[in-house]
Amino acid sequence: MHAASIEIAIQTRKGSSMFKAKKTTGVGQAKLATLIAHDVQIAGNLEFSDGLRMDGHVKGNVTGRPGEQTLLVVSDQGSITGNVVAYDIVINGTINGDVTVEHFVELQSNAHVNGNIYYQQLRMDVGASVEGKLTKRDNTLAPVETPRLSSEMASDYSNS
């Protein structure tokens, strides 16, 4: 079986005046080199590079490799119970944990986040929900490391 990579390009344009250059915001082009299928369940932390499409379920932290422009796509079938850190994130599924984004986060209409979101740029579609704080990060801040799972959450995973 050969692994196929999927390319995604999502961009939006900000308005511009005749005196300013046009700014492009959003997710740049990235290869989704890894797919976690809808029937896959992972218990443990996951670190990825390039792009990851999550159709399955992870109980643990999901982290894009530090220093890389990683892309995480959580489909409407996907879920993560743990903290998430990546350069760009597109969410259309469920995340139970804090989300830290170095660049851009898109919350699509089926997105459900039960946790805080730290971001530089945000797009939120009608229907998306967040039970937590939305905090705009200063782009001069150093990347945030993934917080550890609380001992209560970790023991819940070891018992399941």
PDB file of C-alpha atoms in Angstrom:
ATOM      1  CA  MET A   1       0.000   0.000   0.000  1.00  0.00           C
ATOM      2  CA  HIS A   2       1.400   3.385  -0.943  1.00  0.00           C
ATOM      3  CA  ALA A   3       0.819   6.437   1.186  1.00  0.00           C
ATOM      4  CA  ALA A   4      -0.645   9.266  -0.808  1.00  0.00           C
ATOM      5  CA  SER A   5      -0.116  12.863   0.052  1.00  0.00           C
ATOM      6  CA  ILE A   6      -2.886  15.379  -0.314  1.00  0.00           C
ATOM      7  CA  GLU A   7      -2.212  19.016  -0.986  1.00  0.00           C
ATOM      8  CA  ILE A   8      -4.373  21.683   0.569  1.00  0.00           C
ATOM      9  CA  ALA A   9      -4.386  25.353  -0.216  1.00  0.00           C
ATOM     10  CA  ILE A  10      -6.727  27.601   1.711  1.00  0.00           C
ATOM     11  CA  GLN A  11      -6.254  31.316   1.457  1.00  0.00           C
ATOM     12  CA  THR A  12      -8.289  34.415   2.068  1.00  0.00           C
ATOM     13  CA  ARG A  13      -7.479  37.975   1.169  1.00  0.00           C
ATOM     14  CA  LYS A  14      -7.661  40.919   3.509  1.00  0.00           C
ATOM     15  CA  GLY A  15      -8.872  44.207   2.141  1.00  0.00           C
ATOM     16  CA  SER A  16      -6.244  46.618   0.949  1.00  0.00           C
ATOM     17  CA  SER A  17      -5.933  50.276   0.169  1.00  0.00           C
ATOM     18  CA  MET A  18      -4.071  51.803  -2.745  1.00  0.00           C
ATOM     19  CA  PHE A  19      -1.181  52.718  -0.404  1.00  0.00           C
ATOM     20  CA  LYS A  20      -0.679  49.312   1.200  1.00  0.00           C
ATOM     21  CA  ALA A  21       0.403  46.040  -0.316  1.00  0.00           C
ATOM     22  CA  LYS A  22      -2.223  43.314  -0.344  1.00  0.00           C
ATOM     23  CA  LYS A  23      -1.899  40.928   2.569  1.00  0.00           C
ATOM     24  CA  THR A  24      -2.673  37.252   2.227  1.00  0.00           C
ATOM     25  CA  THR A  25      -3.816  35.445   5.336  1.00  0.00           C
ATOM     26  CA  GLY A  26      -4.805  31.902   5.978  1.00  0.00           C
ATOM     27  CA  VAL A  27      -3.268  28.513   5.584  1.00  0.00           C
ATOM     28  CA  GLY A  28      -0.554  28.253   2.973  1.00  0.00           C
ATOM     29  CA  GLN A  29      -0.080  25.248   0.746  1.00  0.00           C
ATOM     30  CA  ALA A  30       1.065  22.160   2.633  1.00  0.00           C
ATOM     31  CA  LYS A  31       1.228  18.445   1.988  1.00  0.00           C
ATOM     32  CA  LEU A  32      -0.955  16.296   4.203  1.00  0.00           C
ATOM     33  CA  ALA A  33       1.555  13.459   4.226  1.00  0.00           C
ATOM     34  CA  THR A  34      -0.096  11.559   7.086  1.00  0.00           C
ATOM     35  CA  LEU A  35      -3.676  10.360   7.499  1.00  0.00           C
ATOM     36  CA  ILE A  36      -5.171   8.881  10.640  1.00  0.00           C
ATOM     37  CA  ALA A  37      -8.255   7.044   9.364  1.00  0.00           C
ATOM     38  CA  HIS A  38     -11.685   7.278  10.986  1.00  0.00           C
ATOM     39  CA  ASP A  39     -11.455   3.822  12.564  1.00  0.00           C
ATOM     40  CA  VAL A  40      -8.032   4.406  14.187  1.00  0.00           C
ATOM     41  CA  GLN A  41      -7.682   5.187  17.901  1.00  0.00           C
ATOM     42  CA  ILE A  42      -4.354   6.282  19.363  1.00  0.00           C
ATOM     43  CA  ALA A  43      -3.604   6.462  23.096  1.00  0.00           C
ATOM     44  CA  GLY A  44      -0.459   8.517  23.662  1.00  0.00           C
ATOM     45  CA  ASN A  45       1.208  11.703  22.509  1.00  0.00           C
ATOM     46  CA  LEU A  46       1.720  12.271  18.786  1.00  0.00           C
ATOM     47  CA  GLU A  47       4.298  14.504  17.083  1.00  0.00           C
ATOM     48  CA  PHE A  48       4.078  15.127  13.339  1.00  0.00           C
ATOM     49  CA  SER A  49       5.877  17.036  10.611  1.00  0.00           C
ATOM     50  CA  ASP A  50       4.504  18.543   7.406  1.00  0.00           C
ATOM     51  CA  GLY A  51       0.752  17.890   7.439  1.00  0.00           C
ATOM     52  CA  LEU A  52      -1.566  15.548   9.308  1.00  0.00           C
ATOM     53  CA  ARG A  53      -5.216  14.839   8.539  1.00  0.00           C
ATOM     54  CA  MET A  54      -7.041  13.477  11.572  1.00  0.00           C
ATOM     55  CA  ASP A  55     -10.158  11.445  10.796  1.00  0.00           C
ATOM     56  CA  GLY A  56      -9.561   9.146  13.780  1.00  0.00           C
ATOM     57  CA  HIS A  57      -9.257   9.667  17.521  1.00  0.00           C
ATOM     58  CA  VAL A  58      -6.273  10.534  19.728  1.00  0.00           C
ATOM     59  CA  LYS A  59      -6.158  10.495  23.525  1.00  0.00           C
ATOM     60  CA  GLY A  60      -2.981  12.459  24.134  1.00  0.00           C
ATOM     61  CA  ASN A  61      -1.255  15.645  23.046  1.00  0.00           C
ATOM     62  CA  VAL A  62      -0.821  16.298  19.309  1.00  0.00           C
ATOM     63  CA  THR A  63       2.156  18.493  18.429  1.00  0.00           C
ATOM     64  CA  GLY A  64       3.573  19.745  15.157  1.00  0.00           C
ATOM     65  CA  ARG A  65       7.355  19.479  15.034  1.00  0.00           C
ATOM     66  CA  PRO A  66       8.790  22.708  16.533  1.00  0.00           C
ATOM     67  CA  GLY A  67      10.323  25.105  14.020  1.00  0.00           C
ATOM     68  CA  GLU A  68       8.364  23.669  11.076  1.00  0.00           C
ATOM     69  CA  GLN A  69       5.320  25.101   9.331  1.00  0.00           C
ATOM     70  CA  THR A  70       3.060  22.180  10.180  1.00  0.00           C
ATOM     71  CA  LEU A  71      -0.606  21.813   9.277  1.00  0.00           C
ATOM     72  CA  LEU A  72      -3.149  19.826  11.273  1.00  0.00           C
ATOM     73  CA  VAL A  73      -6.588  19.165   9.772  1.00  0.00           C
ATOM     74  CA  VAL A  74      -9.168  17.647  12.141  1.00  0.00           C
ATOM     75  CA  SER A  75     -12.086  16.418  10.032  1.00  0.00           C
ATOM     76  CA  ASP A  76     -15.699  16.259  11.181  1.00  0.00           C
ATOM     77  CA  GLN A  77     -15.071  12.594  12.098  1.00  0.00           C
ATOM     78  CA  GLY A  78     -11.859  13.315  14.018  1.00  0.00           C
ATOM     79  CA  SER A  79     -11.345  14.019  17.702  1.00  0.00           C
ATOM     80  CA  ILE A  80      -8.467  14.801  20.032  1.00  0.00           C
ATOM     81  CA  THR A  81      -8.563  14.612  23.820  1.00  0.00           C
ATOM     82  CA  GLY A  82      -5.412  16.442  24.803  1.00  0.00           C
ATOM     83  CA  ASN A  83      -3.591  19.663  24.043  1.00  0.00           C
ATOM     84  CA  VAL A  84      -2.728  20.613  20.463  1.00  0.00           C
ATOM     85  CA  VAL A  85       0.152  22.723  19.131  1.00  0.00           C
ATOM     86  CA  ALA A  86       0.812  23.405  15.429  1.00  0.00           C
ATOM     87  CA  TYR A  87       1.729  26.170  13.020  1.00  0.00           C
ATOM     88  CA  ASP A  88      -1.641  26.079  11.193  1.00  0.00           C
ATOM     89  CA  ILE A  89      -4.790  24.202  12.212  1.00  0.00           C
ATOM     90  CA  VAL A  90      -8.108  23.604  10.436  1.00  0.00           C
ATOM     91  CA  ILE A  91     -10.728  22.154  12.803  1.00  0.00           C
ATOM     92  CA  ASN A  92     -14.035  20.635  11.751  1.00  0.00           C
ATOM     93  CA  GLY A  93     -14.164  17.966  14.484  1.00  0.00           C
ATOM     94  CA  THR A  94     -13.820  17.906  18.275  1.00  0.00           C
ATOM     95  CA  ILE A  95     -10.877  18.904  20.474  1.00  0.00           C
ATOM     96  CA  ASN A  96     -11.049  18.547  24.256  1.00  0.00           C
ATOM     97  CA  GLY A  97      -7.971  20.476  25.355  1.00  0.00           C
ATOM     98  CA  ASP A  98      -6.114  23.710  24.734  1.00  0.00           C
ATOM     99  CA  VAL A  99      -5.110  24.662  21.178  1.00  0.00           C
ATOM    100  CA  THR A 100      -1.988  26.742  20.521  1.00  0.00           C
ATOM    101  CA  VAL A 101      -1.468  27.963  16.966  1.00  0.00           C
ATOM    102  CA  GLU A 102       1.642  29.800  15.829  1.00  0.00           C
ATOM    103  CA  HIS A 103       0.029  31.247  12.696  1.00  0.00           C
ATOM    104  CA  PHE A 104      -3.573  30.550  11.634  1.00  0.00           C
ATOM    105  CA  VAL A 105      -6.552  28.600  12.976  1.00  0.00           C
ATOM    106  CA  GLU A 106      -9.760  27.966  11.050  1.00  0.00           C
ATOM    107  CA  LEU A 107     -12.815  26.733  12.936  1.00  0.00           C
ATOM    108  CA  GLN A 108     -15.205  25.250  10.394  1.00  0.00           C
ATOM    109  CA  SER A 109     -18.938  24.831  10.950  1.00  0.00           C
ATOM    110  CA  ASN A 110     -18.729  21.451  12.767  1.00  0.00           C
ATOM    111  CA  ALA A 111     -15.796  22.436  15.010  1.00  0.00           C
ATOM    112  CA  HIS A 112     -16.209  21.940  18.762  1.00  0.00           C
ATOM    113  CA  VAL A 113     -13.343  23.000  21.027  1.00  0.00           C
ATOM    114  CA  ASN A 114     -13.607  22.479  24.770  1.00  0.00           C
ATOM    115  CA  GLY A 115     -10.541  24.438  25.849  1.00  0.00           C
ATOM    116  CA  ASN A 116      -8.690  27.673  25.277  1.00  0.00           C
ATOM    117  CA  ILE A 117      -7.397  28.720  21.854  1.00  0.00           C
ATOM    118  CA  TYR A 118      -4.203  30.784  21.530  1.00  0.00           C
ATOM    119  CA  TYR A 119      -3.779  32.133  17.997  1.00  0.00           C
ATOM    120  CA  GLN A 120      -2.318  34.856  15.771  1.00  0.00           C
ATOM    121  CA  GLN A 121      -5.016  34.719  13.080  1.00  0.00           C
ATOM    122  CA  LEU A 122      -8.487  33.231  13.464  1.00  0.00           C
ATOM    123  CA  ARG A 123     -11.377  32.399  11.169  1.00  0.00           C
ATOM    124  CA  MET A 124     -14.573  31.017  12.694  1.00  0.00           C
ATOM    125  CA  ASP A 125     -17.521  29.788  10.632  1.00  0.00           C
ATOM    126  CA  VAL A 126     -21.154  29.893  11.746  1.00  0.00           C
ATOM    127  CA  GLY A 127     -21.909  26.739  13.734  1.00  0.00           C
ATOM    128  CA  ALA A 128     -18.442  26.353  15.261  1.00  0.00           C
ATOM    129  CA  SER A 129     -18.310  26.392  19.065  1.00  0.00           C
ATOM    130  CA  VAL A 130     -15.619  27.125  21.643  1.00  0.00           C
ATOM    131  CA  GLU A 131     -16.030  26.473  25.371  1.00  0.00           C
ATOM    132  CA  GLY A 132     -13.011  28.422  26.563  1.00  0.00           C
ATOM    133  CA  LYS A 133     -11.091  31.630  25.974  1.00  0.00           C
ATOM    134  CA  LEU A 134      -9.906  32.919  22.617  1.00  0.00           C
ATOM    135  CA  THR A 135      -6.564  34.667  23.163  1.00  0.00           C
ATOM    136  CA  LYS A 136      -4.720  36.502  20.399  1.00  0.00           C
ATOM    137  CA  ARG A 137      -0.987  35.908  20.731  1.00  0.00           C
ATOM    138  CA  ASP A 138       1.604  38.584  20.141  1.00  0.00           C
ATOM    139  CA  ASN A 139       3.627  37.449  17.125  1.00  0.00           C
ATOM    140  CA  THR A 140       6.866  38.334  18.919  1.00  0.00           C
ATOM    141  CA  LEU A 141       6.292  35.622  21.530  1.00  0.00           C
ATOM    142  CA  ALA A 142       8.313  32.437  21.380  1.00  0.00           C
ATOM    143  CA  PRO A 143       6.399  29.301  20.372  1.00  0.00           C
ATOM    144  CA  VAL A 144       4.520  27.751  23.256  1.00  0.00           C
ATOM    145  CA  GLU A 145       5.338  24.195  24.263  1.00  0.00           C
ATOM    146  CA  THR A 146       2.566  21.652  24.628  1.00  0.00           C
ATOM    147  CA  PRO A 147       1.312  21.618  28.223  1.00  0.00           C
ATOM    148  CA  ARG A 148       1.347  18.224  29.901  1.00  0.00           C
ATOM    149  CA  LEU A 149      -1.914  16.398  30.414  1.00  0.00           C
ATOM    150  CA  SER A 150      -3.181  16.776  33.939  1.00  0.00           C
ATOM    151  CA  SER A 151      -2.586  13.727  36.120  1.00  0.00           C
ATOM    152  CA  GLU A 152      -6.359  13.268  36.358  1.00  0.00           C
ATOM    153  CA  MET A 153      -6.698  13.135  32.564  1.00  0.00           C
ATOM    154  CA  ALA A 154      -3.649  10.879  32.224  1.00  0.00           C
ATOM    155  CA  SER A 155      -5.047   8.384  34.733  1.00  0.00           C
ATOM    156  CA  ASP A 156      -8.353   8.365  32.847  1.00  0.00           C
ATOM    157  CA  TYR A 157      -6.475   7.267  29.710  1.00  0.00           C
ATOM    158  CA  SER A 158      -4.528   4.537  31.435  1.00  0.00           C
ATOM    159  CA  ASN A 159      -7.778   3.101  32.809  1.00  0.00           C
ATOM    160  CA  SER A 160      -9.531   2.989  29.428  1.00  0.00           C
TER     161      SER A 160
END
